[in-house]
CSV table of C-alpha atoms and ligand atoms in Angstrom, one decimal:
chain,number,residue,atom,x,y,z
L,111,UNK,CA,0.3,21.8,-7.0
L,112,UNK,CA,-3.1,23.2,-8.2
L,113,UNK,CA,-1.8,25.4,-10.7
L,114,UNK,CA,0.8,23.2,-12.0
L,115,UNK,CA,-1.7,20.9,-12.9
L,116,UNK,CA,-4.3,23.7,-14.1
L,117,UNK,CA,-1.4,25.1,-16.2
L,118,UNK,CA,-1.0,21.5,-17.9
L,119,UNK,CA,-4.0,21.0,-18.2
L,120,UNK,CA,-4.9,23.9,-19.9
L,121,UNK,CA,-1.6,23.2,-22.0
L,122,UNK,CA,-3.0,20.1,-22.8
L,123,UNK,CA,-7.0,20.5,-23.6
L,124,UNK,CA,-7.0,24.6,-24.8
L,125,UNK,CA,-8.7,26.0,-21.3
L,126,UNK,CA,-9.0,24.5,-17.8
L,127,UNK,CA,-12.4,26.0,-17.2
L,128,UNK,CA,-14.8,23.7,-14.4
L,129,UNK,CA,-11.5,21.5,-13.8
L,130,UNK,CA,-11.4,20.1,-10.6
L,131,UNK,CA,-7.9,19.2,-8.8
L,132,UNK,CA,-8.0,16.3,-6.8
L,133,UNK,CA,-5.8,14.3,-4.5
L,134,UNK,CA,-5.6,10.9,-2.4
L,135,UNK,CA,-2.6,9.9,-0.8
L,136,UNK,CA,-0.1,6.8,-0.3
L,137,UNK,CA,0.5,5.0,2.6
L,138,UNK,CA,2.9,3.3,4.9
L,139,UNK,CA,2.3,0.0,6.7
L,140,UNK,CA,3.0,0.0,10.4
L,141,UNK,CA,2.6,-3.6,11.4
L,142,UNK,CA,0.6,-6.4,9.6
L,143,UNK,CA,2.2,-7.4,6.6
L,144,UNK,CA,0.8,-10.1,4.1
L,145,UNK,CA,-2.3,-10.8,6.6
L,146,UNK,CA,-4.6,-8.8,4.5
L,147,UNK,CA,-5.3,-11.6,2.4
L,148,UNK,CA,-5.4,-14.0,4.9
L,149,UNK,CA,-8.2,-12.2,6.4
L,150,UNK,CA,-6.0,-10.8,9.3
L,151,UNK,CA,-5.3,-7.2,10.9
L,152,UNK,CA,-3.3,-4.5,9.4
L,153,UNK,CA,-2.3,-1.3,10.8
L,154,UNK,CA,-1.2,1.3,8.2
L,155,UNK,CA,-1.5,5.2,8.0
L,156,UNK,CA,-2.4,7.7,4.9
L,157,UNK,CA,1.0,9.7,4.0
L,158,UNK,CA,0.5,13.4,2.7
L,159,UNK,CA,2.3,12.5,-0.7
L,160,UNK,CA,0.4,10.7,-3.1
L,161,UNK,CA,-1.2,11.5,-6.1
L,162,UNK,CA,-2.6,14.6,-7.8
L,163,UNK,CA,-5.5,14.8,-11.0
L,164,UNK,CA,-6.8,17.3,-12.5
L,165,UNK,CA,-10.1,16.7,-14.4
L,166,UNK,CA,-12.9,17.4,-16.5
L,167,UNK,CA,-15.9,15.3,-18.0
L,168,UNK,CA,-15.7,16.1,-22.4
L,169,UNK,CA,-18.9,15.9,-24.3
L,170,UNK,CA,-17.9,12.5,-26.2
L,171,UNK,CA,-17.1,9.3,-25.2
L,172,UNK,CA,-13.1,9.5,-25.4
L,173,UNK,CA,-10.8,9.2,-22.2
L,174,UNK,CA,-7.6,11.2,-22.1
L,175,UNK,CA,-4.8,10.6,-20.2
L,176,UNK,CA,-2.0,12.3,-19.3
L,177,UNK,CA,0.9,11.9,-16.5
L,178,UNK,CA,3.8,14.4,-15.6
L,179,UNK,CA,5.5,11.9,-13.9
L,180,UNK,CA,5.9,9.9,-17.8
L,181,UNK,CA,5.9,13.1,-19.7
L,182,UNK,CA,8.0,11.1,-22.5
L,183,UNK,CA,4.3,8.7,-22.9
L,184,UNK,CA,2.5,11.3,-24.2
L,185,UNK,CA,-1.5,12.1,-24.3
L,186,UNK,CA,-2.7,8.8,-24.2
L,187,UNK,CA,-6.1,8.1,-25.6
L,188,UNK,CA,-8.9,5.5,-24.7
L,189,UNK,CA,-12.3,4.6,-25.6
L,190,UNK,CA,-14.5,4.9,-22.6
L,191,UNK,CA,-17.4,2.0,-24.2
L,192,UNK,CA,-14.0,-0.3,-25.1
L,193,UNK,CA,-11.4,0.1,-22.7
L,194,UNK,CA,-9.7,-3.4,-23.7
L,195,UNK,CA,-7.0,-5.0,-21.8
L,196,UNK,CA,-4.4,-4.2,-19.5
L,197,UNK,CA,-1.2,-3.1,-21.7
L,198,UNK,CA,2.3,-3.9,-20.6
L,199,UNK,CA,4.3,-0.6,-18.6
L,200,UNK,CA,1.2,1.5,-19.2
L,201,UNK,CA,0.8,3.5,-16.1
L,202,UNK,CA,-3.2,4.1,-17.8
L,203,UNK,CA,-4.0,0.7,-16.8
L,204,UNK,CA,-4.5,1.3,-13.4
L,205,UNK,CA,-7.6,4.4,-14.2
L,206,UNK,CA,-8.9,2.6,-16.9
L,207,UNK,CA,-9.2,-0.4,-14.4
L,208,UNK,CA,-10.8,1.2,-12.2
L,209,UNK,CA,-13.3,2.8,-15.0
L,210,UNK,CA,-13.8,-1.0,-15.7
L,211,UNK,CA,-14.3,-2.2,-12.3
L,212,UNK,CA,-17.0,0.6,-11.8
L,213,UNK,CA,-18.9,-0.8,-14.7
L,214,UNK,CA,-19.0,-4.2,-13.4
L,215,UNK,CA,-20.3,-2.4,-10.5
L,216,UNK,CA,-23.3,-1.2,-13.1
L,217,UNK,CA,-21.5,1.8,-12.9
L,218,UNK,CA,-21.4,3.4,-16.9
L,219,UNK,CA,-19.8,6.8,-17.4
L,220,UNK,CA,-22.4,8.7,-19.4
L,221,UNK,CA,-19.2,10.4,-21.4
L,222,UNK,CA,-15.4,10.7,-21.3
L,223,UNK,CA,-13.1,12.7,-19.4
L,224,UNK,CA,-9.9,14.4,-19.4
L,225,UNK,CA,-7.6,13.6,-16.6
L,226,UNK,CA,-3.7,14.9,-16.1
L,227,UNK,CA,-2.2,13.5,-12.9
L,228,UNK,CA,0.7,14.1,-10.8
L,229,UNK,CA,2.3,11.9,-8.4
L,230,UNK,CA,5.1,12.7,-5.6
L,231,UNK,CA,5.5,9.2,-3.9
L,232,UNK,CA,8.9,8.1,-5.2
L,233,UNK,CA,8.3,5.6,-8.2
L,234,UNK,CA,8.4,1.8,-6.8
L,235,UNK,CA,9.0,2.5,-3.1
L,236,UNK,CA,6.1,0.5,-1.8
L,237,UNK,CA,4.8,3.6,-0.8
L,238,UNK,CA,1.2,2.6,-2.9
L,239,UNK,CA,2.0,5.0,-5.8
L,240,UNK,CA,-1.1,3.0,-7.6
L,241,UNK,CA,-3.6,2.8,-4.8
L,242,UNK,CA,-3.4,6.1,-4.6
L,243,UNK,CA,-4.1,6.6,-8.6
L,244,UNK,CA,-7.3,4.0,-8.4
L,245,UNK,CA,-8.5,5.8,-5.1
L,246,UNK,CA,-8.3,9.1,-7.3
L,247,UNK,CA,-9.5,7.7,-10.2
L,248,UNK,CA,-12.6,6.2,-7.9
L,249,UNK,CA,-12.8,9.4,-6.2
L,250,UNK,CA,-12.9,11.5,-9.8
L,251,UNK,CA,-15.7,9.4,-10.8
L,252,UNK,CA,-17.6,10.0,-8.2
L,253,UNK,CA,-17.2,13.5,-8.3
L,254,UNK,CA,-17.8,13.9,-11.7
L,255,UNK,CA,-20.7,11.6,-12.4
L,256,UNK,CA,-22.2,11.1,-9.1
L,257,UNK,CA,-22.1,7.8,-8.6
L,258,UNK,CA,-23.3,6.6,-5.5
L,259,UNK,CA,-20.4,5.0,-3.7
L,260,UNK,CA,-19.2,5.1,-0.4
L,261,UNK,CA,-15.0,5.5,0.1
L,262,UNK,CA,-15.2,1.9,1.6
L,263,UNK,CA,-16.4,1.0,-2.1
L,264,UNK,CA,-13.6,3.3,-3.8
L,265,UNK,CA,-11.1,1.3,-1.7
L,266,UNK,CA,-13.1,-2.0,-2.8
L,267,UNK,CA,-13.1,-1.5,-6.4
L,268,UNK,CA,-9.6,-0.5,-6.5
L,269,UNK,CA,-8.5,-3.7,-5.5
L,270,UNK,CA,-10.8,-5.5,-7.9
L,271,UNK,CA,-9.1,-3.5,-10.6
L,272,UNK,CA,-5.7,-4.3,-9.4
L,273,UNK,CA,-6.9,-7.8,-9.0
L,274,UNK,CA,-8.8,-9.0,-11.9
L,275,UNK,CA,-7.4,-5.7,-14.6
L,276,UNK,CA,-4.0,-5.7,-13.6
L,277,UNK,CA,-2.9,-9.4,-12.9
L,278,UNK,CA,-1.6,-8.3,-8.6
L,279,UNK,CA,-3.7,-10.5,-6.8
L,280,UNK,CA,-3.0,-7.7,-3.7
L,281,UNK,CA,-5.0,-7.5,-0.5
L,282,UNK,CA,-7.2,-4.8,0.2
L,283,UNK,CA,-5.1,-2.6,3.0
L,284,UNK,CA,-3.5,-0.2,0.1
L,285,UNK,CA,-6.9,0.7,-1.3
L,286,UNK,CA,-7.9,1.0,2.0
L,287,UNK,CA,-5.3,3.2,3.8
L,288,UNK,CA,-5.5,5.7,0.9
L,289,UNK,CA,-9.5,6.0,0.6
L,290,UNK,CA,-10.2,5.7,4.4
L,291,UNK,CA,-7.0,7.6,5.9
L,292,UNK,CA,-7.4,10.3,8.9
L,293,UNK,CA,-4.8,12.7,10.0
L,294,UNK,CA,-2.7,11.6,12.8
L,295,UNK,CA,-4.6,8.7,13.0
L,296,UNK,CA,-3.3,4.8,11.7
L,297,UNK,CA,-6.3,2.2,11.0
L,298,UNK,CA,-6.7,-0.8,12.6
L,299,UNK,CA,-8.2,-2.6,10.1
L,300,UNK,CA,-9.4,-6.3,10.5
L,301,UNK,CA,-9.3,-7.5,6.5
L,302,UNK,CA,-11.8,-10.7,7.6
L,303,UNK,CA,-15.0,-8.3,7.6
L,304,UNK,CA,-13.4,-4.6,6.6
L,305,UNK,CA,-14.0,-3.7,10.5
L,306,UNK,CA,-11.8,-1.2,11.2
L,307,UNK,CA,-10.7,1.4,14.1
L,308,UNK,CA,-8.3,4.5,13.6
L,309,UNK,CA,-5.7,5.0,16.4
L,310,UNK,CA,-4.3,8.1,17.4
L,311,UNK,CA,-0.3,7.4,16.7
L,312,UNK,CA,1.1,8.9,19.6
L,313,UNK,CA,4.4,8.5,20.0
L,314,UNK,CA,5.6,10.6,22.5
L,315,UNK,CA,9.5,12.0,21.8
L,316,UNK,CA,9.5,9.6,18.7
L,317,UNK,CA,8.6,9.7,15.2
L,318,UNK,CA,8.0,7.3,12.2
L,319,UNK,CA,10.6,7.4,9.5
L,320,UNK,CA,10.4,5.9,6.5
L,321,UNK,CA,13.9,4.6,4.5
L,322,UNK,CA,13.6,4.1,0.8
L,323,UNK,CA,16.4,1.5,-0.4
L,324,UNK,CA,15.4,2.7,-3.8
L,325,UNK,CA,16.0,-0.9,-5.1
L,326,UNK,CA,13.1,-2.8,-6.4
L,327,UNK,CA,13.2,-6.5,-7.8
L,328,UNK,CA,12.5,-8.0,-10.9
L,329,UNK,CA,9.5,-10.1,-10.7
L,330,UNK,CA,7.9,-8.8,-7.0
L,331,UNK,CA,4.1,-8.9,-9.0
L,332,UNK,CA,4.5,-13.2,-9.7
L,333,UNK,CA,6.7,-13.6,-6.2
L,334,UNK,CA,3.6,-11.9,-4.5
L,335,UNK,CA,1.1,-13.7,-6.2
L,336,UNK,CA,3.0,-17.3,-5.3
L,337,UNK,CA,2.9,-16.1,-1.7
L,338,UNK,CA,-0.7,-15.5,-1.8
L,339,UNK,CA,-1.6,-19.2,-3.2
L,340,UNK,CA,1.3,-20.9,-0.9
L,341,UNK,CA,-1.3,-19.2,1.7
L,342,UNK,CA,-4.4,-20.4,0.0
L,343,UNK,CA,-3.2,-24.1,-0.3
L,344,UNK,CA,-2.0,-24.0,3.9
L,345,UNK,CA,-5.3,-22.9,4.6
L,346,UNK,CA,-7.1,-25.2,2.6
L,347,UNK,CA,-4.9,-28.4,4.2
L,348,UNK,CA,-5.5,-26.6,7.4
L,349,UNK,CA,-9.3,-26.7,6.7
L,350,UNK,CA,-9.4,-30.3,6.7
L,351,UNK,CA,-8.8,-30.6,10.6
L,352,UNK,CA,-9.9,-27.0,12.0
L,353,UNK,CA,-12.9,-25.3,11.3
L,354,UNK,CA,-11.2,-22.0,9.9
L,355,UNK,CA,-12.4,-19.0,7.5
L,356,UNK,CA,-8.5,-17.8,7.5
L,357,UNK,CA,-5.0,-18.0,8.4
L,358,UNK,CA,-6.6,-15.0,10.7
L,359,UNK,CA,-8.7,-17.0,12.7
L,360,UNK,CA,-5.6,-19.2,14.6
L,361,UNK,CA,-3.8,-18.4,17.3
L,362,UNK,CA,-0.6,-19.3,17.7
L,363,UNK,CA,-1.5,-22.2,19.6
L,364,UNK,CA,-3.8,-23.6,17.2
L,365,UNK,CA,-1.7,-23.2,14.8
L,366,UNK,CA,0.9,-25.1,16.4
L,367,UNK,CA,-1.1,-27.8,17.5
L,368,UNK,CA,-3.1,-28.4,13.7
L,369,UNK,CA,0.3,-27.4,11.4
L,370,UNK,CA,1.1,-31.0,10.8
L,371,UNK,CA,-1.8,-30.8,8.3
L,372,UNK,CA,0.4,-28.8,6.0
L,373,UNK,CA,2.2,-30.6,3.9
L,374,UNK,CA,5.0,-29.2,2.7
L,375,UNK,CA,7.8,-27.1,5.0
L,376,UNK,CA,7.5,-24.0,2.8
L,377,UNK,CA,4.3,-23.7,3.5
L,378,UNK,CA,4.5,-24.4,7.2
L,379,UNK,CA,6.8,-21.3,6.9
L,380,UNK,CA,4.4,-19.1,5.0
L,381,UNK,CA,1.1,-19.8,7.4
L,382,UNK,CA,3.5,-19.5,10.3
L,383,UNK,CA,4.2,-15.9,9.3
L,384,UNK,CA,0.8,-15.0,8.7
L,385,UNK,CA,-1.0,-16.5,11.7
L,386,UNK,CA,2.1,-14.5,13.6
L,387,UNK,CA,2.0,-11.9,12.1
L,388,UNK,CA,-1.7,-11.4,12.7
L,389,UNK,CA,-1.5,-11.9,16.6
L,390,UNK,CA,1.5,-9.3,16.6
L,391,UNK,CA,-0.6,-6.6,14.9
L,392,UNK,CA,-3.2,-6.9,17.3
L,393,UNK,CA,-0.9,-7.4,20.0
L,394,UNK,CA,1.1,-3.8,19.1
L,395,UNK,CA,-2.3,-1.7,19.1
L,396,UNK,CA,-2.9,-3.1,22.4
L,397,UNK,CA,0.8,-1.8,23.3
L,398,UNK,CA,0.0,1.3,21.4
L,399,UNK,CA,-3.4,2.1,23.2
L,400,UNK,CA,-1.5,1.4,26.3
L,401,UNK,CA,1.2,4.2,25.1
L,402,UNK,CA,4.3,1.4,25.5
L,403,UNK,CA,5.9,1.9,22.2
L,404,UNK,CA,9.1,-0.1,23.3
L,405,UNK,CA,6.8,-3.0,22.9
L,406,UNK,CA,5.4,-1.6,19.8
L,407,UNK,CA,8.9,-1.2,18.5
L,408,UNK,CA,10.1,-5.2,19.5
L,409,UNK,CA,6.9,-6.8,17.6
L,410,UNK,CA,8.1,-4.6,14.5
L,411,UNK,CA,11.3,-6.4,15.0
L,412,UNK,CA,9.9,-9.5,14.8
L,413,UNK,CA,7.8,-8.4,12.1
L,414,UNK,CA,10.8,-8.0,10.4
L,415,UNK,CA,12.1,-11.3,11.3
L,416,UNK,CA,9.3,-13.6,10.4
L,417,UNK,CA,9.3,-11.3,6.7
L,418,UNK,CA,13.2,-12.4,6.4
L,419,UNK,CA,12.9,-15.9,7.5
L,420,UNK,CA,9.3,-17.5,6.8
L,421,UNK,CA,7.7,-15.4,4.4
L,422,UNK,CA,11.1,-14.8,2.3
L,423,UNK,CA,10.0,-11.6,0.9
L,424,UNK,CA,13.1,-9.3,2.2
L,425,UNK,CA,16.2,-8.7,0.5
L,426,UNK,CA,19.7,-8.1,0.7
L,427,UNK,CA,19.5,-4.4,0.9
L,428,UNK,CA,16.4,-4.0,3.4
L,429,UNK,CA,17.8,-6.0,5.1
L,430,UNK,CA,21.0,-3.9,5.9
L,431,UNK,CA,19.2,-1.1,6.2
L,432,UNK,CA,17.1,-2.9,9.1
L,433,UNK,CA,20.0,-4.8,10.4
L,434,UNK,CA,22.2,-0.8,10.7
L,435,UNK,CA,19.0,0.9,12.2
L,436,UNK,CA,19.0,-2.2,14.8
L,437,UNK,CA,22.1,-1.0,16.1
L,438,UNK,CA,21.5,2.9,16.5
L,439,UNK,CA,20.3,4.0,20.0
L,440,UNK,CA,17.6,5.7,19.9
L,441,UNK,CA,15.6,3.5,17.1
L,442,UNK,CA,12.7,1.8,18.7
L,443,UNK,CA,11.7,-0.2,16.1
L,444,UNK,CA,12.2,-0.6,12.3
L,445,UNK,CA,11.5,-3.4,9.6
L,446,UNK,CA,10.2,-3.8,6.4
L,447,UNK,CA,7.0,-2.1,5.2
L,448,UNK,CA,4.7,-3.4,2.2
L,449,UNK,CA,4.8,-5.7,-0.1
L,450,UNK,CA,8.9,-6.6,0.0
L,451,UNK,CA,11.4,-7.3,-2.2
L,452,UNK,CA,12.7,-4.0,-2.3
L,453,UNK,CA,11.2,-0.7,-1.1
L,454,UNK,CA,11.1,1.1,2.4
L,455,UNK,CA,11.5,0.3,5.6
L,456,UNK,CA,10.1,1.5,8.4
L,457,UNK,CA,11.4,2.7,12.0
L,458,UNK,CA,10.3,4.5,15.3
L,459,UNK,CA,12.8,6.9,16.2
L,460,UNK,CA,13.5,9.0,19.0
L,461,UNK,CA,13.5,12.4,18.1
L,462,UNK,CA,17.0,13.4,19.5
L,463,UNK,CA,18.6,10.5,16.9
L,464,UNK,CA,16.6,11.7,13.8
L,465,UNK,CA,19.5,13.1,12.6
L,466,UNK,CA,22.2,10.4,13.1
L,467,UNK,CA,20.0,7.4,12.4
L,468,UNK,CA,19.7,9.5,9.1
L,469,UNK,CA,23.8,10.0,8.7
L,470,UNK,CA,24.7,6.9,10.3
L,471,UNK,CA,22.2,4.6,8.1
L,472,UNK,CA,23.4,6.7,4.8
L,473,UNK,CA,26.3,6.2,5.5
L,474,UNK,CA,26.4,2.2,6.3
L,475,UNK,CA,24.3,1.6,3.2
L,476,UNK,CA,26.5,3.3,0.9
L,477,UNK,CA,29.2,1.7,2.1
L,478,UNK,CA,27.8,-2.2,1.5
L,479,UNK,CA,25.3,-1.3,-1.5
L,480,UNK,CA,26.9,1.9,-3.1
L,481,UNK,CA,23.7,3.0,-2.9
L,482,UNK,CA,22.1,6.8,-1.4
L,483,UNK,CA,18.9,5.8,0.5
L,484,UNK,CA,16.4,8.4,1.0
L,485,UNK,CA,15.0,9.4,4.2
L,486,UNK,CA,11.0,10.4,4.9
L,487,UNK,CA,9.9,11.8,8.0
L,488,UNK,CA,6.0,10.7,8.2
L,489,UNK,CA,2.9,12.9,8.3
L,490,UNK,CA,-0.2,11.1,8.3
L,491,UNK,CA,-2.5,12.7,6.0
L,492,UNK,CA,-6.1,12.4,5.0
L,493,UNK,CA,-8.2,10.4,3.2
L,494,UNK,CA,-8.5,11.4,-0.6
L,495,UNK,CA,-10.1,14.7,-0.7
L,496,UNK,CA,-11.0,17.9,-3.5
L,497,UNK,CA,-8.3,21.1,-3.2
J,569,GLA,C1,1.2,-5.0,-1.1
J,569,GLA,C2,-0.3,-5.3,-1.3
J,569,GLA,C3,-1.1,-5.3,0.0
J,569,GLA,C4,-0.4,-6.1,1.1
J,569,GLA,C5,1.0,-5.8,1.2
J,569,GLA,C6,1.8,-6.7,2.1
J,569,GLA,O1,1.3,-3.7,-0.7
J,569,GLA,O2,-0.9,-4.4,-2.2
J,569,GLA,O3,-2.4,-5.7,-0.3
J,569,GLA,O4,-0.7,-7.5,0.9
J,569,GLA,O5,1.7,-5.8,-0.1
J,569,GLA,O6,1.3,-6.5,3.4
């Protein structure tokens, strides 16, 4: 991968003498789904795919930009003193929003940069394709201009790019997994105060697969953003009779007990999940920690349940995908992972039905959607690092 990008590179700006080739990964969601920004627990892992850059500093101010994933786009040029606004389908929004967040930080670049990136996380899987480029883009700053920032901060100022450049009002476990990520390890990651624990993901004759639908819906950035304020405006009635930070701070009981303080039924639905969802999460690291994965694998179930039902954000294929891997022995647990309406799922599977929970769910799925999923066997990687 090094020399690939070193070859472009050099393609691209005459030599690649000084470049530096860096990487920081994607990630999958285990359990805790839309509780990251109800200040909740999440449990995700780093993947080893993820996104390459190769890059220099340049003696004037310019930014260049170029991806091999959108060949056809071109070099693509910025101003590093006026960056401007986000642009519609312009992958360059996400480093130049992160260039922008880091300046709010007080955070100038003395002088441009050339960047070329490469990215092998399958485009609009939900696999965090652009964490991953705003963790790099952090982590290239960093590195280049020795700005003193800790990874917690790389994830942190991703989000506020992704937040306040890019229009996704998204929760900070993406930015997190990707800039905080261990080998072997998941992180158990309380979003109300960034607290956060890795766990060993020991899964004894089981692995994690990840299913890619390869359908993604129109409209998943505004969907996402209504679930968030449908979540603001519960906790806000909720506020009114409990003394709550967060949909994270109830347990199921108190929720049940103060819900008739929300005011609407869809909204009932959306604090259910995330209250749920939250007590599940912390529930299944117990389970983990306490090597039952059965019990890991039921409360993904339900996971996937309460995403169907109350939170809506499921569709028609994940949802055949989940239903099929349901009914394969040998699958512990499976549901959807990340932000919905399209994407992955996720599933536990024994090791001895790898192989016909991959033929017999290809096979289902083609049959209902005429469509070919894809099938990834997980390796939890690293945080971003230098090659
Ligand atoms: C997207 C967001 C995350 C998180 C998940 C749902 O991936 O970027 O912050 O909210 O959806 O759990």
């Amino acid at each position: 991968m090094k020399e690939k990008l070193l070859k472009k590179f050099a393609e691209l700006f005459g030599d690649a003498e000084g470049v530096k080739v860096y990487f920081a990964p994607g990630r999958v969601n285990l359990i805790g789904e839309h509780t990251d920004y109800n200040g909740g627990h999440v449990f995700p892992c780093a993947l080893t795919i993820g996104t390459y850059g190769a890059a220099r500093k340049r003696e004037d101010h310019k930014l260049h930009f170029y991806s091999m994933n959108f060949e056809k786009a071109g070099l693509l040029e910025a101003d590093a003193d006026a960056l401007g606004e986000a642009k519609e389908s312009d992958w360059t929004n996400y480093p130049k929003g992160v260039i922008w967040a880091f300046e709010k930080r007080g955070f100038k670049m003395p002088c441009g940069m050339d960047m070329v990136i490469f990215g092998n996380i399958p485009n609009g899987s939900g696999l965090s394709s652009s964490a991953s480029l705003e963790v790099l883009t952090g982590y290239i700053l960093r590195d280049l201009y020795g700005f003193d920032v800790t990874n917690v901060d790389l994830a942190l100022i991703g989000q506020y790019a992704e937040n306040n450049y890019n229009g996704m009002n998204c929760g900070i476990m993406d930015q997190f997994a990707s800039a905080m990520g261990k080998k072997d390890n998941a992180i158990f990651l309380d979003t109300a105060d960034l607290s956060y624990e890795y766990a060993p993901l020991v899964l004894e004759g089981a692995k994690v697969v990840v299913t890619n639908s390869k359908v993604k819906h129109s409209l998943v950035n505004s969907a996402y953003n209504q679930r968030r304020s449908e979540c603001e405006t519960a906790l806000s009635e909720l506020q009114k009779v409990v003394d709550i930070k967060g949909l994270g701070d109830l347990s199921e009981e108190e929720f049940e007990k103060h819900k008739s303080a929300i005011e609407d039924e869809v909204r009932v639905r959306r604090a259910r999940h995330a209250v749920y969802e939250n007590q599940r999460t912390i529930r299944a690291v117990e389970a983990l920690k306490k090597n039952d994965v059965k019990l890991f694998g039921e409360l993904m179930n339900a996971s996937h349940v309460s995403l169907r039902d109350d939170y809506e954000v499921s569709c028609e294929e994940i949802d055949i995908l989940v239903d099929e891997a349901w009914k394969i022995p040998g699958v512990i647990g499976s549901r959807i992972t990340g932000g919905g309406f399209g994407g992955c799922t996720v599933s536990i599977v024994k090791d001895e039905a790898i192989d016909t929970f991959q033929e017999q769910l290809e096979k289902a799925y083609q049959e209902k959607t005429g469509k070919t999923a894809e099938f990834y066997i997980v390796e939890i990687g690293d945080g971003p690092y230098i090659l």
